Amino acid sequence: GAKLEQDGSSWQAYAEQPLTFQFSFGDLQTNQDKIAVFVRSVENGQPEAWVQASDGEYQLTLAQPGHYTFEFKARDQAFNYSPVTAVDVTAIPVPAMISVPLLGEVEVRIFQLLVLFGSLAIFGFGYVSFEIVQHRRRIVAAVERGYNPYISGEPVRRVDMFFGRHDLLRRIVSTLHNNSIMIHGERRIGKTTLLYQLANALQEVEDEEFWFVSVYIDLEGTTEEEFFHLLMDEIAQTVRELPELAPEQIEILNGLLNLHLAENQYTDREFNRDLRQIIHILEEYGAVQHRGCQVRLILLMDEMDTLSRFNHLIQQQLRRIFMRDFAATLGAVVAGIEISKEWERVESPWFNLFNEIAMAPFSTDEAIQLLTEPVRGYYMFEPDALDFIVEHSDGRPYRLQQYALEAVNQMLHHKRRVITLADVLVAHELIQLSGQQPKGSWGEDAARGELGVPQTPAPAT
């Protein structure tokens, strides 16, 4: 018998527009021109009359949107009929069209998408162009106003200018939950900077168990008589600066003994009494502002070499405060150059409280990071300039900053944004003239007069 072939059983078509079905058919015993194909539609379960199709296609128009079923069958000359094949067609509304130059008729929905994407592209291009222009303006403005971010001789307080010690900083923070730390290293190696950055880091720590309160204390020039008084002054001032202190807590702070006793009358006993009051305030405050966290008061004590010169009794009193009275709440990070380990007494030495960490000079990668990151996007170093500074700085942060500071000043003098070897050589000479002879093989050559140092480097082209 005859058989109707079809490729699918469900399509979508637009209503109110011509729809053409194309199909193929055939029979082994009958020529194709002797086979008749019939089509009918079925709407709401009611079939219409069969209509004969011709030439392998059938055309019609769907009057309105909706679901339609079309049935096909073929008949040969012997009136043998093929099985009925059904095709489902969903008629959808004709989309709104709009005429677009160069594109012709385009669906409104597609046109809207084109407009959206085009607008995004224009906005993105405009934003990128604006940022490029602004960046160039910032560079020009930086050169004109003499922007020089390097710091020579002072500790680095800004977080965005701190480079090279992040691993050490994280190591210390992770240790402070139950330990105290002693940092030692040569002068100007970055100990004070590390303490400042540690104070910043502890303020940002989000710990599930501890709430850290850090207090920076500079012991330089402190005498034995004022030692405990100074500690309490700094601790109390830090607590006063906490936001949303209750009036009764402020009243307790106003009643501390350090406000009413002279420095030479304020001993470890008075310090212990005031510290208990302070910790009580912190525990009450933490119960509201940092629920579920234990208070951990961290003293960041700089120039701890001073304590080494104090009477052994003062040292033992400090040890007792940390070891017995406030061991769970009080911790410290102390920094010094060569904290004395001489101890001839029976009692345990005060410095046994601390885990020691030695601060080493910067590695080459850390030194390059310190030099390049502060001026990234503004200025650039020539490779030779970087190599010279790294070699002559021996990883000392202050010397790296000193070279960079003077070299950038030379660059700005010539209205450039590339730091050349000539700029660095001038900086090298200025450092020599200041009486601070750099180390390194090139520095030795310069000291012997074998290194020519240009006084007025030519602008880079």
Short mmCIF file of C-alpha atoms in Angstrom, two decimals:
data_model
loop_
_atom_site.label_atom_id
_atom_site.label_comp_id
_atom_site.label_asym_id
_atom_site.label_seq_id
_atom_site.Cartn_x
_atom_site.Cartn_y
_atom_site.Cartn_z
CA GLY A 1 0.00 0.00 0.00
CA ALA A 2 0.88 3.69 -0.14
CA LYS A 3 2.93 5.27 2.66
CA LEU A 4 3.28 8.92 3.71
CA GLU A 5 6.76 9.99 4.97
CA GLN A 6 7.27 12.85 7.36
CA ASP A 7 10.20 14.30 9.28
CA GLY A 8 8.55 15.27 12.53
CA SER A 9 5.34 15.34 14.44
CA SER A 10 5.17 18.81 16.02
CA TRP A 11 5.93 22.30 14.71
CA GLN A 12 5.24 25.94 15.37
CA ALA A 13 3.89 28.33 12.75
CA TYR A 14 2.70 31.92 12.62
CA ALA A 15 -1.06 32.52 12.53
CA GLU A 16 -2.57 34.53 9.67
CA GLN A 17 0.36 33.68 7.41
CA PRO A 18 0.58 31.05 4.63
CA LEU A 19 1.72 27.65 5.85
CA THR A 20 3.05 25.01 3.47
CA PHE A 21 3.43 21.31 4.28
CA GLN A 22 5.93 19.50 2.10
CA PHE A 23 5.95 15.73 2.18
CA SER A 24 7.29 12.74 0.26
CA PHE A 25 5.50 9.54 -0.62
CA GLY A 26 5.85 6.48 -2.86
CA ASP A 27 4.92 2.85 -3.51
CA LEU A 28 6.92 -0.07 -4.89
CA GLN A 29 4.17 -1.10 -7.31
CA THR A 30 2.65 2.26 -8.23
CA ASN A 31 4.11 5.24 -10.00
CA GLN A 32 4.23 8.35 -7.87
CA ASP A 33 1.92 10.27 -10.19
CA LYS A 34 -0.74 7.60 -9.66
CA ILE A 35 -0.71 8.04 -5.85
CA ALA A 36 -3.10 10.50 -4.24
CA VAL A 37 -2.40 12.19 -0.89
CA PHE A 38 -5.21 13.46 1.33
CA VAL A 39 -5.03 15.96 4.19
CA ARG A 40 -7.51 17.02 6.84
CA SER A 41 -7.37 19.14 9.98
CA VAL A 42 -8.68 18.18 13.40
CA GLU A 43 -9.82 20.95 15.74
CA ASN A 44 -11.16 20.28 19.23
CA GLY A 45 -11.41 16.57 18.39
CA GLN A 46 -13.63 17.21 15.35
CA PRO A 47 -12.04 16.16 12.03
CA GLU A 48 -12.86 18.02 8.86
CA ALA A 49 -13.31 16.47 5.41
CA TRP A 50 -10.31 15.00 3.62
CA VAL A 51 -8.81 17.27 0.97
CA GLN A 52 -6.55 16.01 -1.76
CA ALA A 53 -3.06 17.55 -1.88
CA SER A 54 -0.97 17.74 -5.02
CA ASP A 55 2.68 17.87 -6.07
CA GLY A 56 4.01 16.85 -2.64
CA GLU A 57 2.81 19.91 -0.75
CA TYR A 58 -0.23 21.37 0.92
CA GLN A 59 -0.82 25.08 1.58
CA LEU A 60 -3.20 26.74 4.00
CA THR A 61 -3.50 29.67 6.40
CA LEU A 62 -4.09 29.23 10.14
CA ALA A 63 -6.84 31.68 11.00
CA GLN A 64 -5.89 32.34 14.60
CA PRO A 65 -3.39 31.27 17.25
CA GLY A 66 -4.03 27.87 18.81
CA HIS A 67 -3.31 24.16 18.59
CA TYR A 68 -3.98 22.27 15.35
CA THR A 69 -3.60 18.66 14.26
CA PHE A 70 -3.18 17.70 10.61
CA GLU A 71 -3.61 14.12 9.36
CA PHE A 72 -2.13 12.73 6.17
CA LYS A 73 -2.78 9.52 4.22
CA ALA A 74 -1.92 8.20 0.76
CA ARG A 75 -3.94 6.04 -1.67
CA ASP A 76 -2.74 3.95 -4.61
CA GLN A 77 -4.69 2.95 -7.76
CA ALA A 78 -6.07 -0.15 -6.04
CA PHE A 79 -7.55 2.09 -3.35
CA ASN A 80 -5.14 0.85 -0.73
CA TYR A 81 -4.71 3.49 1.99
CA SER A 82 -1.60 4.10 4.04
CA PRO A 83 -1.79 4.48 7.82
CA VAL A 84 -2.78 7.97 8.90
CA THR A 85 0.14 10.18 9.96
CA ALA A 86 -0.63 13.08 12.30
CA VAL A 87 1.32 16.30 12.73
CA ASP A 88 0.73 18.76 15.59
CA VAL A 89 1.08 22.43 14.79
CA THR A 90 0.94 25.29 17.29
CA ALA A 91 -0.03 28.60 15.73
CA ILE A 92 1.54 31.60 17.47
CA PRO A 93 0.82 35.30 16.95
CA VAL A 94 2.80 37.09 14.30
CA PRO A 95 5.52 39.15 16.03
CA ALA A 96 5.57 42.88 15.62
CA MET A 97 8.04 43.92 12.95
CA ILE A 98 10.03 47.05 12.37
CA SER A 99 11.92 48.23 9.33
CA VAL A 100 15.62 48.77 10.02
CA PRO A 101 17.97 50.31 7.45
CA LEU A 102 20.40 47.76 6.01
CA LEU A 103 18.62 44.95 7.88
CA GLY A 104 15.12 45.21 6.42
CA GLU A 105 12.18 43.86 8.42
CA VAL A 106 13.25 42.79 11.92
CA GLU A 107 11.17 41.56 14.82
CA VAL A 108 10.64 44.25 17.46
CA ARG A 109 11.96 41.87 20.14
CA ILE A 110 15.15 41.26 18.20
CA PHE A 111 15.45 44.98 17.47
CA GLN A 112 15.14 45.72 21.19
CA LEU A 113 17.91 43.21 21.93
CA LEU A 114 20.08 44.82 19.27
CA VAL A 115 19.45 48.23 20.81
CA LEU A 116 20.25 46.87 24.29
CA PHE A 117 23.47 45.19 23.21
CA GLY A 118 24.45 48.19 21.16
CA SER A 119 23.84 50.50 24.11
CA LEU A 120 25.90 48.24 26.38
CA ALA A 121 28.71 48.20 23.84
CA ILE A 122 28.64 51.99 23.51
CA PHE A 123 28.49 52.41 27.29
CA GLY A 124 31.34 49.94 27.80
CA PHE A 125 33.47 51.62 25.17
CA GLY A 126 32.69 55.01 26.66
CA TYR A 127 33.51 53.84 30.19
CA VAL A 128 36.79 52.25 29.13
CA SER A 129 37.70 55.36 27.17
CA PHE A 130 36.81 57.54 30.14
CA GLU A 131 38.95 55.41 32.47
CA ILE A 132 41.87 55.55 30.05
CA VAL A 133 41.60 59.33 29.80
CA GLN A 134 41.23 59.67 33.57
CA HIS A 135 44.22 57.39 34.15
CA ARG A 136 46.34 59.48 31.80
CA ARG A 137 45.17 62.61 33.56
CA ARG A 138 46.10 61.09 36.91
CA ILE A 139 49.55 60.27 35.59
CA VAL A 140 50.03 63.81 34.27
CA ALA A 141 48.71 65.25 37.52
CA ALA A 142 50.99 62.96 39.55
CA VAL A 143 54.04 64.17 37.64
CA GLU A 144 52.96 67.82 37.88
CA ARG A 145 52.31 67.75 41.62
CA GLY A 146 55.38 65.63 42.34
CA TYR A 147 53.63 62.51 43.61
CA ASN A 148 56.15 60.43 45.56
CA PRO A 149 54.66 57.67 47.75
CA TYR A 150 57.88 56.37 49.28
CA ILE A 151 58.58 56.82 52.99
CA SER A 152 62.12 57.13 54.30
CA GLY A 153 62.86 57.21 58.01
CA GLU A 154 59.31 56.71 59.33
CA PRO A 155 57.28 53.56 59.95
CA VAL A 156 54.67 52.68 57.34
CA ARG A 157 51.20 53.16 58.79
CA ARG A 158 49.07 52.85 55.65
CA VAL A 159 47.91 49.35 54.78
CA ASP A 160 48.22 49.95 51.03
CA MET A 161 51.89 50.87 51.42
CA PHE A 162 52.81 47.75 53.38
CA PHE A 163 54.70 45.19 51.31
CA GLY A 164 56.88 42.14 51.80
CA ARG A 165 55.82 41.01 55.28
CA HIS A 166 52.30 39.70 54.74
CA ASP A 167 53.24 36.07 55.36
CA LEU A 168 54.93 37.01 58.63
CA LEU A 169 51.93 39.12 59.60
CA ARG A 170 49.52 36.22 59.01
CA ARG A 171 51.81 33.90 60.96
CA ILE A 172 51.77 36.20 63.99
CA VAL A 173 47.99 36.73 63.89
CA SER A 174 47.38 32.98 63.77
CA THR A 175 49.64 32.51 66.81
CA LEU A 176 48.19 35.20 69.08
CA HIS A 177 45.16 33.20 70.21
CA ASN A 178 47.17 31.56 73.00
CA ASN A 179 50.72 32.90 72.71
CA SER A 180 52.83 36.02 72.94
CA ILE A 181 55.51 36.93 70.40
CA MET A 182 58.96 38.54 70.60
CA ILE A 183 60.19 40.12 67.36
CA HIS A 184 63.85 41.00 67.13
CA GLY A 185 66.04 42.27 64.34
CA GLU A 186 68.53 44.95 63.41
CA ARG A 187 67.62 48.62 63.61
CA ARG A 188 65.31 49.93 60.86
CA ILE A 189 64.46 46.46 59.58
CA GLY A 190 60.73 47.20 59.85
CA LYS A 191 59.75 46.13 63.39
CA THR A 192 57.74 49.25 64.18
CA THR A 193 56.00 49.09 60.81
CA LEU A 194 55.08 45.48 61.50
CA LEU A 195 53.54 46.45 64.87
CA TYR A 196 51.45 49.18 63.24
CA GLN A 197 50.25 46.79 60.55
CA LEU A 198 49.55 44.15 63.18
CA ALA A 199 47.29 46.63 64.96
CA ASN A 200 45.44 47.22 61.68
CA ALA A 201 45.17 43.50 60.98
CA LEU A 202 43.81 42.66 64.45
CA GLN A 203 41.06 45.24 64.00
CA GLU A 204 39.94 43.45 60.84
CA VAL A 205 40.20 39.86 62.12
CA GLU A 206 36.88 38.01 62.10
CA ASP A 207 37.44 35.18 64.56
CA GLU A 208 34.72 32.90 65.86
CA GLU A 209 36.39 32.47 69.27
CA PHE A 210 38.29 35.68 70.05
CA TRP A 211 37.76 39.41 69.87
CA PHE A 212 41.17 41.08 69.63
CA VAL A 213 41.82 44.48 71.18
CA SER A 214 45.28 45.78 70.28
CA VAL A 215 47.18 48.57 72.05
CA TYR A 216 50.37 50.06 70.59
CA ILE A 217 52.87 51.19 73.25
CA ASP A 218 56.22 52.86 72.50
CA LEU A 219 58.62 52.28 75.41
CA GLU A 220 61.41 54.48 74.07
CA GLY A 221 62.63 56.81 76.82
CA THR A 222 60.42 55.20 79.49
CA THR A 223 61.81 54.95 83.04
CA GLU A 224 61.12 52.25 85.61
CA GLU A 225 58.96 54.61 87.69
CA GLU A 226 56.60 55.41 84.82
CA PHE A 227 56.55 51.98 83.15
CA PHE A 228 53.27 50.61 84.54
CA HIS A 229 51.67 54.05 84.44
CA LEU A 230 52.46 54.36 80.72
CA LEU A 231 51.05 50.90 80.00
CA MET A 232 47.75 51.73 81.67
CA ASP A 233 47.53 55.17 80.03
CA GLU A 234 47.72 53.60 76.57
CA ILE A 235 45.36 50.72 77.42
CA ALA A 236 42.73 53.00 78.95
CA GLN A 237 42.90 55.43 76.02
CA THR A 238 42.32 52.59 73.56
CA VAL A 239 39.29 51.40 75.52
CA ARG A 240 37.89 54.95 75.69
CA GLU A 241 37.91 55.08 71.88
CA LEU A 242 35.60 52.05 71.56
CA PRO A 243 32.28 53.13 70.00
CA GLU A 244 29.06 53.00 72.03
CA LEU A 245 30.58 52.63 75.49
CA ALA A 246 27.94 52.66 78.22
CA PRO A 247 27.92 55.61 80.67
CA GLU A 248 28.72 53.31 83.60
CA GLN A 249 31.72 51.95 81.69
CA ILE A 250 33.01 55.47 81.08
CA GLU A 251 32.53 56.16 84.79
CA ILE A 252 34.72 53.16 85.65
CA LEU A 253 37.41 54.45 83.28
CA ASN A 254 37.30 57.83 84.99
CA GLY A 255 37.88 56.12 88.33
CA LEU A 256 41.04 54.24 87.36
CA LEU A 257 43.96 54.75 89.73
CA ASN A 258 46.34 55.83 86.98
CA LEU A 259 44.34 59.07 86.69
CA HIS A 260 44.73 59.88 90.37
CA LEU A 261 48.23 58.70 91.29
CA ALA A 262 51.62 60.08 90.34
CA GLU A 263 53.79 57.95 88.09
CA ASN A 264 56.23 57.04 90.87
CA GLN A 265 53.32 55.91 93.07
CA TYR A 266 51.74 53.70 90.44
CA THR A 267 53.17 50.19 90.86
CA ASP A 268 52.30 46.77 89.54
CA ARG A 269 49.63 46.45 92.25
CA GLU A 270 47.73 49.49 91.04
CA PHE A 271 48.23 48.32 87.46
CA ASN A 272 46.69 44.95 88.32
CA ARG A 273 43.66 46.61 89.91
CA ASP A 274 43.08 48.91 86.93
CA LEU A 275 43.63 46.10 84.45
CA ARG A 276 40.94 44.00 86.14
CA GLN A 277 38.54 46.91 85.72
CA ILE A 278 39.55 47.28 82.07
CA ILE A 279 39.04 43.60 81.32
CA HIS A 280 35.67 43.68 83.06
CA ILE A 281 34.63 46.57 80.78
CA LEU A 282 35.88 44.72 77.69
CA GLU A 283 34.02 41.55 78.66
CA GLU A 284 30.76 43.46 79.14
CA TYR A 285 31.29 45.36 75.90
CA GLY A 286 32.20 42.20 73.98
CA ALA A 287 29.11 40.38 75.25
CA VAL A 288 27.01 42.96 73.37
CA GLN A 289 29.17 43.91 70.38
CA HIS A 290 31.03 40.62 69.80
CA ARG A 291 28.76 37.90 71.10
CA GLY A 292 30.26 34.51 71.79
CA CYS A 293 33.85 35.76 71.56
CA GLN A 294 36.44 35.78 74.31
CA VAL A 295 38.34 39.03 74.87
CA ARG A 296 42.01 38.92 73.92
CA LEU A 297 43.89 42.12 74.86
CA ILE A 298 47.14 42.33 72.88
CA LEU A 299 49.86 44.80 73.91
CA LEU A 300 52.08 45.80 70.97
CA MET A 301 55.19 46.98 72.82
CA ASP A 302 57.89 48.69 70.75
CA GLU A 303 61.50 49.36 71.83
CA MET A 304 61.34 46.47 74.29
CA ASP A 305 65.11 46.75 74.77
CA THR A 306 64.18 49.39 77.34
CA LEU A 307 62.80 46.71 79.65
CA SER A 308 66.13 44.86 79.56
CA ARG A 309 67.71 47.79 81.43
CA PHE A 310 65.09 47.82 84.16
CA ASN A 311 65.48 46.31 87.60
CA HIS A 312 64.86 42.55 87.68
CA LEU A 313 61.95 43.17 90.05
CA ILE A 314 60.07 45.18 87.39
CA GLN A 315 60.70 42.44 84.86
CA GLN A 316 59.38 39.75 87.22
CA GLN A 317 56.32 41.82 88.04
CA LEU A 318 55.51 42.05 84.33
CA ARG A 319 56.01 38.30 83.96
CA ARG A 320 53.62 37.64 86.84
CA ILE A 321 50.92 39.78 85.22
CA PHE A 322 51.09 37.74 82.03
CA MET A 323 51.60 34.32 83.58
CA ARG A 324 49.20 34.21 86.50
CA ASP A 325 46.76 37.03 86.82
CA PHE A 326 45.59 37.55 83.22
CA ALA A 327 47.06 34.63 81.29
CA ALA A 328 43.84 33.81 79.39
CA THR A 329 43.03 37.39 78.43
CA LEU A 330 46.33 39.24 78.05
CA GLY A 331 48.87 38.71 75.27
CA ALA A 332 51.69 40.73 73.77
CA VAL A 333 53.86 41.24 70.74
CA VAL A 334 57.12 42.93 71.74
CA ALA A 335 59.81 44.23 69.41
CA GLY A 336 63.44 45.11 70.01
CA ILE A 337 66.90 45.07 68.48
CA GLU A 338 68.88 42.90 70.88
CA ILE A 339 66.74 42.13 73.89
CA SER A 340 69.13 41.05 76.63
CA LYS A 341 68.96 37.40 77.64
CA GLU A 342 71.30 37.76 80.62
CA TRP A 343 69.64 36.30 83.71
CA GLU A 344 71.32 35.21 86.93
CA ARG A 345 68.32 34.85 89.20
CA VAL A 346 66.55 31.70 90.36
CA GLU A 347 63.19 32.74 88.93
CA SER A 348 62.29 32.12 85.30
CA PRO A 349 63.30 35.07 83.09
CA TRP A 350 60.61 37.37 81.77
CA PHE A 351 61.56 36.76 78.13
CA ASN A 352 60.61 33.08 78.41
CA LEU A 353 57.03 34.27 78.01
CA PHE A 354 57.49 34.83 74.30
CA ASN A 355 57.92 32.84 71.11
CA GLU A 356 60.80 34.45 69.24
CA ILE A 357 60.65 35.55 65.60
CA ALA A 358 63.68 37.04 63.86
CA MET A 359 62.99 39.63 61.16
CA ALA A 360 65.20 38.99 58.16
CA PRO A 361 65.93 41.39 55.28
CA PHE A 362 63.68 41.29 52.23
CA SER A 363 64.20 38.71 49.51
CA THR A 364 64.77 39.94 45.96
CA ASP A 365 61.11 39.42 45.05
CA GLU A 366 59.93 41.24 48.18
CA ALA A 367 62.32 44.12 47.47
CA ILE A 368 61.06 44.47 43.89
CA GLN A 369 57.48 44.41 45.15
CA LEU A 370 58.22 47.20 47.63
CA LEU A 371 59.76 49.28 44.85
CA THR A 372 57.21 48.75 42.08
CA GLU A 373 53.82 48.37 43.76
CA PRO A 374 53.51 51.89 45.28
CA VAL A 375 53.90 53.49 41.82
CA ARG A 376 52.14 50.88 39.71
CA GLY A 377 50.01 52.62 37.11
CA TYR A 378 51.91 55.91 37.59
CA TYR A 379 55.63 55.38 37.07
CA MET A 380 57.87 52.58 35.80
CA PHE A 381 61.35 51.41 36.72
CA GLU A 382 63.90 50.49 34.09
CA PRO A 383 65.23 46.96 34.75
CA ASP A 384 68.77 48.28 35.32
CA ALA A 385 67.46 50.77 37.86
CA LEU A 386 65.70 48.01 39.80
CA ASP A 387 68.78 45.79 39.73
CA PHE A 388 70.99 48.57 41.06
CA ILE A 389 68.67 49.41 43.96
CA VAL A 390 68.15 45.77 44.94
CA GLU A 391 71.89 45.06 44.89
CA HIS A 392 72.80 48.07 47.00
CA SER A 393 69.97 47.82 49.52
CA ASP A 394 70.77 44.32 50.80
CA GLY A 395 67.07 43.77 51.44
CA ARG A 396 66.83 46.59 54.01
CA PRO A 397 63.39 48.21 53.70
CA TYR A 398 64.52 51.68 54.76
CA ARG A 399 67.32 51.68 52.18
CA LEU A 400 64.94 50.50 49.44
CA GLN A 401 62.60 53.35 50.34
CA GLN A 402 65.50 55.80 50.46
CA TYR A 403 66.73 54.91 46.99
CA ALA A 404 63.20 54.97 45.55
CA LEU A 405 62.39 58.31 47.20
CA GLU A 406 65.45 60.08 45.81
CA ALA A 407 65.21 58.41 42.38
CA VAL A 408 61.57 59.44 41.95
CA ASN A 409 62.47 63.00 42.93
CA GLN A 410 65.09 63.02 40.17
CA MET A 411 62.61 61.62 37.67
CA LEU A 412 59.99 64.24 38.60
CA HIS A 413 62.58 66.99 38.24
CA HIS A 414 62.86 66.05 34.56
CA LYS A 415 59.08 65.64 34.09
CA ARG A 416 59.29 61.96 33.22
CA ARG A 417 57.41 58.88 34.38
CA VAL A 418 60.17 56.32 33.82
CA ILE A 419 62.74 55.89 36.59
CA THR A 420 66.07 55.36 34.87
CA LEU A 421 69.44 54.10 36.02
CA ALA A 422 70.67 57.70 35.80
CA ASP A 423 68.05 58.72 38.38
CA VAL A 424 69.14 55.91 40.68
CA LEU A 425 72.83 56.83 40.33
CA VAL A 426 72.04 60.37 41.46
CA ALA A 427 70.11 58.91 44.40
CA HIS A 428 73.14 56.73 45.14
CA GLU A 429 75.40 59.77 45.30
CA LEU A 430 72.97 61.66 47.56
CA ILE A 431 72.87 58.72 49.96
CA GLN A 432 76.67 58.65 50.00
CA LEU A 433 76.85 62.37 50.69
CA SER A 434 74.45 61.93 53.60
CA GLY A 435 77.02 59.68 55.26
CA GLN A 436 75.08 56.42 54.77
CA GLN A 437 77.35 54.30 52.60
CA PRO A 438 75.31 51.62 50.77
CA LYS A 439 76.54 48.07 50.66
CA GLY A 440 77.08 45.95 47.57
CA SER A 441 79.76 45.63 44.91
CA TRP A 442 78.60 48.69 42.97
CA GLY A 443 78.67 50.75 46.17
CA GLU A 444 82.28 49.71 46.75
CA ASP A 445 83.16 50.78 43.21
CA ALA A 446 81.46 54.11 43.74
CA ALA A 447 83.38 54.65 46.99
CA ARG A 448 86.65 54.16 45.07
CA GLY A 449 85.53 56.67 42.45
CA GLU A 450 85.20 54.05 39.74
CA LEU A 451 81.52 54.66 39.14
CA GLY A 452 80.65 57.76 37.19
CA VAL A 453 77.58 59.47 38.63
CA PRO A 454 75.95 61.99 36.29
CA GLN A 455 74.76 65.16 38.00
CA THR A 456 72.02 66.02 35.52
CA PRO A 457 70.65 62.96 33.76
CA ALA A 458 69.19 63.61 30.36
CA PRO A 459 65.44 63.15 29.96
CA ALA A 460 64.41 59.76 28.61
CA THR A 461 63.15 59.69 25.07
#
